[in-house]
GROMACS .gro file of C-alpha atoms in nm:
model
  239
    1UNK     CA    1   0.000   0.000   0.000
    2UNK     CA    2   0.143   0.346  -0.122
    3UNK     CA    3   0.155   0.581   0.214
    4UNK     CA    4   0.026   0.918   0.094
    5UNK     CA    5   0.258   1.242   0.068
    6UNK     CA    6   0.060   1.441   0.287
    7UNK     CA    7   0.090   1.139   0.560
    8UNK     CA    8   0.453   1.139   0.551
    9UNK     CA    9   0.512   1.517   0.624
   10UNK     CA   10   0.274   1.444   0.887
   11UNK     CA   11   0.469   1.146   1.055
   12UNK     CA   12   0.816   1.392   0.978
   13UNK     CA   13   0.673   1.699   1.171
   14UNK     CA   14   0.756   1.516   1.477
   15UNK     CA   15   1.122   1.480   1.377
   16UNK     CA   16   1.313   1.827   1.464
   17UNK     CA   17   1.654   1.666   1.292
   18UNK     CA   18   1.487   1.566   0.954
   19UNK     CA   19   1.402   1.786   0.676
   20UNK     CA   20   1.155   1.687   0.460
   21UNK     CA   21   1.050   1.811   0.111
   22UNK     CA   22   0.899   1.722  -0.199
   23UNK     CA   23   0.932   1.966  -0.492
   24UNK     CA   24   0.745   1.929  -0.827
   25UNK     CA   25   0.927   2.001  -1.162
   26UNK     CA   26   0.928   2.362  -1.137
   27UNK     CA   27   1.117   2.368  -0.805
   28UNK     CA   28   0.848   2.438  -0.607
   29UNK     CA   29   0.771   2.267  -0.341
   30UNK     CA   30   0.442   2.073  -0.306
   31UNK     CA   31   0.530   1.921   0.059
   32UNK     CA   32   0.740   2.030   0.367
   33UNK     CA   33   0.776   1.901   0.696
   34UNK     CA   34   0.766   2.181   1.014
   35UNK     CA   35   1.144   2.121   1.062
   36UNK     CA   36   1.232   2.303   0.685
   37UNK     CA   37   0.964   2.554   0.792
   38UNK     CA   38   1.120   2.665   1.114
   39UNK     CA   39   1.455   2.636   0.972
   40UNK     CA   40   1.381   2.892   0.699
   41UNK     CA   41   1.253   3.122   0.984
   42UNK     CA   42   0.864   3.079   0.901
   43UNK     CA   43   0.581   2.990   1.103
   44UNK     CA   44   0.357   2.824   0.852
   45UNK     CA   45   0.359   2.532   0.631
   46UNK     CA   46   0.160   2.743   0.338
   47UNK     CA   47   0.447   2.985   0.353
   48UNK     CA   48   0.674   2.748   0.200
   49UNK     CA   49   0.419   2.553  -0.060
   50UNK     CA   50   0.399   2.715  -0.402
   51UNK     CA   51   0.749   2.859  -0.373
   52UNK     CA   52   1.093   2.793  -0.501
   53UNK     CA   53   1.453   2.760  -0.341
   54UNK     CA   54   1.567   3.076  -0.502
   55UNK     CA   55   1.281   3.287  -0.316
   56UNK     CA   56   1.344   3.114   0.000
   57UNK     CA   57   1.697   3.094   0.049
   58UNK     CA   58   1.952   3.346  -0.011
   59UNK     CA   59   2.078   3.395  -0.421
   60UNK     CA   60   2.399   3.188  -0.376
   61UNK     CA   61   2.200   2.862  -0.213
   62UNK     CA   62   1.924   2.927  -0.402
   63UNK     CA   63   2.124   2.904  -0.673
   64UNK     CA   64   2.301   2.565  -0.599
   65UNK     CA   65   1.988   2.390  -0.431
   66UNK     CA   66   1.823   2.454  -0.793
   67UNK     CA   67   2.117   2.302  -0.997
   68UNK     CA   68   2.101   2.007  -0.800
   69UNK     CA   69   1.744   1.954  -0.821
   70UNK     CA   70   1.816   2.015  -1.149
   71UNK     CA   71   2.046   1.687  -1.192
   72UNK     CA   72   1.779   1.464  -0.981
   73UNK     CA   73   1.478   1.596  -1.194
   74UNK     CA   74   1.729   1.463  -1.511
   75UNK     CA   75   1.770   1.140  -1.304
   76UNK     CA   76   2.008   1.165  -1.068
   77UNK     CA   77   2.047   0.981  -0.721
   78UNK     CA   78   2.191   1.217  -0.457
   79UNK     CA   79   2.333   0.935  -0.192
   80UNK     CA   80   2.444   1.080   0.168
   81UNK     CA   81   2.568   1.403   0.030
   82UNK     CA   82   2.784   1.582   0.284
   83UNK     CA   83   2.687   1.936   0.328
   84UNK     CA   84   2.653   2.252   0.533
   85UNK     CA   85   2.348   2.377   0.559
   86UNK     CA   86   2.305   2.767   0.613
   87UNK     CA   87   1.945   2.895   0.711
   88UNK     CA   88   1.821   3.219   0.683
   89UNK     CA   89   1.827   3.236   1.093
   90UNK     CA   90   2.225   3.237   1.015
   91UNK     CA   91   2.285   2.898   1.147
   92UNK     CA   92   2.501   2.680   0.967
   93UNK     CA   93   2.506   2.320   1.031
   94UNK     CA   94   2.572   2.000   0.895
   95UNK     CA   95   2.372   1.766   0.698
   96UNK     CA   96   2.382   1.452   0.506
   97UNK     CA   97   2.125   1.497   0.225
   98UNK     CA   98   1.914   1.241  -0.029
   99UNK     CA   99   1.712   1.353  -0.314
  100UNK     CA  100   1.622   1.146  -0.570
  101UNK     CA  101   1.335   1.171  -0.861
  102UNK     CA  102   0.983   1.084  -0.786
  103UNK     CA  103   0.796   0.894  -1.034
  104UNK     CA  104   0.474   0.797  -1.171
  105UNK     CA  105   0.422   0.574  -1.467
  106UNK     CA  106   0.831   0.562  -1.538
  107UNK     CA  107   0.764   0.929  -1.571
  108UNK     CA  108   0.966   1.219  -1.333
  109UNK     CA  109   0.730   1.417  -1.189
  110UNK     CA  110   0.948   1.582  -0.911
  111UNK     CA  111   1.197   1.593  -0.638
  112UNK     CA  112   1.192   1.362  -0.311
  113UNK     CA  113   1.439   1.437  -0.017
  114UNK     CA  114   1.492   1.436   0.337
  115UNK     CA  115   1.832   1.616   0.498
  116UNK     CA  116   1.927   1.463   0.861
  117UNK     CA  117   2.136   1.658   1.069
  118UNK     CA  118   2.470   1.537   1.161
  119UNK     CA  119   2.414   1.341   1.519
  120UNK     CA  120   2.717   1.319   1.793
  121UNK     CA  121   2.935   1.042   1.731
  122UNK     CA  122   2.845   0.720   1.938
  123UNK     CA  123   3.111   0.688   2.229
  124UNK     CA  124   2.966   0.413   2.369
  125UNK     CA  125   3.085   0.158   2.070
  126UNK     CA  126   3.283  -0.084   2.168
  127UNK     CA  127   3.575   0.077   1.884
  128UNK     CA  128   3.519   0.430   1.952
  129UNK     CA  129   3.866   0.444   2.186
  130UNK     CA  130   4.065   0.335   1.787
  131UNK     CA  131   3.839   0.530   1.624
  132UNK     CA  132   3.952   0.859   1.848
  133UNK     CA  133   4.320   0.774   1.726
  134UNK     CA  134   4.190   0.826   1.353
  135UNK     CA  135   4.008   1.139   1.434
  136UNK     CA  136   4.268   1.290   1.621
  137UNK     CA  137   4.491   1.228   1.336
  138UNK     CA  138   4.264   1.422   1.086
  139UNK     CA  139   4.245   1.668   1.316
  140UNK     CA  140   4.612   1.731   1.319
  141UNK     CA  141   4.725   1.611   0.942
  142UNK     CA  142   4.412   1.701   0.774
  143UNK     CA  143   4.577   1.988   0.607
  144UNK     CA  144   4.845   1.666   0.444
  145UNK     CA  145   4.797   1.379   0.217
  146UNK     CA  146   4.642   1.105   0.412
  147UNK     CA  147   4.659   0.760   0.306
  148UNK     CA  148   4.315   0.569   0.422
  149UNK     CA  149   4.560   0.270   0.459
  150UNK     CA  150   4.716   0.466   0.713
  151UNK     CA  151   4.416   0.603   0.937
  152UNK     CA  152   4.337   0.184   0.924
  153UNK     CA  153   4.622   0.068   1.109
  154UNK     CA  154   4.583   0.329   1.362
  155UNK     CA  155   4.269   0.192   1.434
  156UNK     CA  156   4.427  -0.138   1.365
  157UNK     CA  157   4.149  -0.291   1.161
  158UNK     CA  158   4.116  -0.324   0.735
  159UNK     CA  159   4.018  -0.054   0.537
  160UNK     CA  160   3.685  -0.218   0.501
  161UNK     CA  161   3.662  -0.256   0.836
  162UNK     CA  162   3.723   0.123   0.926
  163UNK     CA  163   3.478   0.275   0.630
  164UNK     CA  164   3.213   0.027   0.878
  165UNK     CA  165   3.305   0.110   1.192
  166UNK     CA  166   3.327   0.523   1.099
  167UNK     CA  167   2.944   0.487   0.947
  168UNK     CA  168   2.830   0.328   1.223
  169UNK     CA  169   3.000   0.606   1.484
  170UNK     CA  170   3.041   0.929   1.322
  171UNK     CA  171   2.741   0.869   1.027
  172UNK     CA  172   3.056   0.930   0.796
  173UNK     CA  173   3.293   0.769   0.566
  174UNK     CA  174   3.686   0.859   0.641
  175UNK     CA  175   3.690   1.053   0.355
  176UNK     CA  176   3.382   1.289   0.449
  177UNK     CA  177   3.511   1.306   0.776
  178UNK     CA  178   3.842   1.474   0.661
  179UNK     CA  179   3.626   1.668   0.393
  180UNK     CA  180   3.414   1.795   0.690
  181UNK     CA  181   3.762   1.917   0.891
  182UNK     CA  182   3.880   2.069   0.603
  183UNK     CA  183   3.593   2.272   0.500
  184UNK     CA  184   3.568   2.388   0.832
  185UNK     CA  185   3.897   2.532   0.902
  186UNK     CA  186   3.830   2.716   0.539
  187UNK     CA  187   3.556   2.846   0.692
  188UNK     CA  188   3.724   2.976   0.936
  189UNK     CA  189   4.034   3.106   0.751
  190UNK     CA  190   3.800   3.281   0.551
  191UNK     CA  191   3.701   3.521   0.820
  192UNK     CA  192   4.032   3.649   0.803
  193UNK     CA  193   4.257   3.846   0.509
  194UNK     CA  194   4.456   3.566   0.353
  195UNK     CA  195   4.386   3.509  -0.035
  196UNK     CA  196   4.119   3.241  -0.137
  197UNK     CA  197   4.425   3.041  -0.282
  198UNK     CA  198   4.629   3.040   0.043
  199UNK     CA  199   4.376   2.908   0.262
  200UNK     CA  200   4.337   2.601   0.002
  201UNK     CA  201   4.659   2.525   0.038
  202UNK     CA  202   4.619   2.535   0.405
  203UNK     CA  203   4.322   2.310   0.436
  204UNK     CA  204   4.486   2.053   0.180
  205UNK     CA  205   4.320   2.118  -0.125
  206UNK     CA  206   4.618   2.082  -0.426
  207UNK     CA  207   4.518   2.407  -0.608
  208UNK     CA  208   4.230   2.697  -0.588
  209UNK     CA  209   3.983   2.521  -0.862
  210UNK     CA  210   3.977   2.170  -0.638
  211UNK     CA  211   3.916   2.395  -0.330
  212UNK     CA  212   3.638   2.582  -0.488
  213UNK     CA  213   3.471   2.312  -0.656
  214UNK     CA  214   3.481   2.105  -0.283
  215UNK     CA  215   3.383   2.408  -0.121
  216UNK     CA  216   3.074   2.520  -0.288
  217UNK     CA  217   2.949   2.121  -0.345
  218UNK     CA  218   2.980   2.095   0.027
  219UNK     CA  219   2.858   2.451   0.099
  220UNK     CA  220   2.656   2.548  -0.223
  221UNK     CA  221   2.895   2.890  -0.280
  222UNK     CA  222   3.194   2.960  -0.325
  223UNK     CA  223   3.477   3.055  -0.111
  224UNK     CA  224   3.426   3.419  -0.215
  225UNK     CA  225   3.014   3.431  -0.181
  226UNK     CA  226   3.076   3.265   0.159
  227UNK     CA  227   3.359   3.538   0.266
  228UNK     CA  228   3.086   3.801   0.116
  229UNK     CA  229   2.835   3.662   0.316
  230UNK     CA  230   3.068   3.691   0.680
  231UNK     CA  231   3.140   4.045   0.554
  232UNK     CA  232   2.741   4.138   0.556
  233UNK     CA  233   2.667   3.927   0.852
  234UNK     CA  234   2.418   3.675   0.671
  235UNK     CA  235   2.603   3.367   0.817
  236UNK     CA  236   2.743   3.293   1.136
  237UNK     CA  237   3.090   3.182   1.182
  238UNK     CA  238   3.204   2.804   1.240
  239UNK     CA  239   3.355   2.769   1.602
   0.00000   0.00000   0.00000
């Protein structure tokens, strides 16, 4: 039995670290759950229904949410995508997002996605202790070239074995994990004066185009729309 749209938004009100949405073909969106409502600062769902990403959000992540409902609407999966979220409250926080196209009759007839907020890792698994000697790691190398063989032996399990484990704990592969670390300290650099290409280089990234392109698919702007943004005061800063 198909469960109805309208019932699902329903059962995903209750769920303050889920947003729900379903847009139709146009970008607009034709369900939301409460969280996406009070995220975008709003008090009503019928404030959101009818309307676009690029009239809710501001023009740089209206801009990117669009091109990537974009791909999804030409048949594109999006899988667990690592990203920051920024709201129009200013709070930034991260999300792993799914969208993927909803059809009737083999036909696309829109956009169906949730975004989960990032939980706390699980300390209480019984590898979290080896698991703390990968993160810490990151933490201090992330700005090098880290070897995934390497961040397995300091956990000393197989590189199968660790991609597992760091699901299971921190909700994230090794690789997003480090992606996460390094976008953040970009964030943070970018608060500052140094060039665009000098924090890239600082946070890992092997030239200015790789750092941008991470940047804004993890952020949906770019380095220099994000700095703007700080500037204005329409974000605020990563601790």
């Amino acid at each position: 039995m198909l469960v109805p749209a309208s019932e699902l938004e329903a059962l995903l009100d209750a769920l303050p670290d889920v947003v729900f949405f379903i847009k139709d073909t146009a970008g607009r969106y034709t369900h939301a759950n409460l969280t996406l409502v009070r995220r975008l600062g709003l008090k009503r769902r019928d404030e959101v229904i009818g309307r676009s990403v690029t009239e809710l959000f501001t023009a740089a992540l209206g801009s990117a949410y669009a091109r990537q409902d974009q791909r999804v609407l030409l048949g594109e999966t999006v899988e667990n995508q690592l990203e920051m979220h920024i709201f129009p409250n200013r709070a930034p926080g991260w999300c792993l997002t799914c969208k993927r196209p909803l059809r009737e009759h083999d036909e696309i007839r829109g956009v169906l996605g949730i975004s989960r907020d990032l939980g706390q890792p699980d300390g209480k698994h019984p590898i979290y202790l080896r698991l703390r000697r990968v993160l810490d790691h990151l933490n201090d190398h992330y700005a090098e070239n880290v070897r995934v063989q390497t961040l397995a032996g300091l956990a000393d399990v197989s590189v199968a074995q660790l991609e597992r484990y760091f699901r299971r704990v921190f909700q994230l592969t090794p690789q997003q994990l480090l992606t996460k670390l390094r976008i953040e300290a970009a964030m943070r650099l970018l608060a500052g004066n140094s060039s665009v290409a000098a924090i890239g280089q600082a946070c890992g990234f092997g030239d200015q185009s790789a750092f941008a392109r991470q940047f804004k698919a993890t952020v949906g702007m770019t380095p220099r729309d994000y700095r703007s943004m700080i500037s204005r005061g329409d974000v605020a800063q990563v601790d």
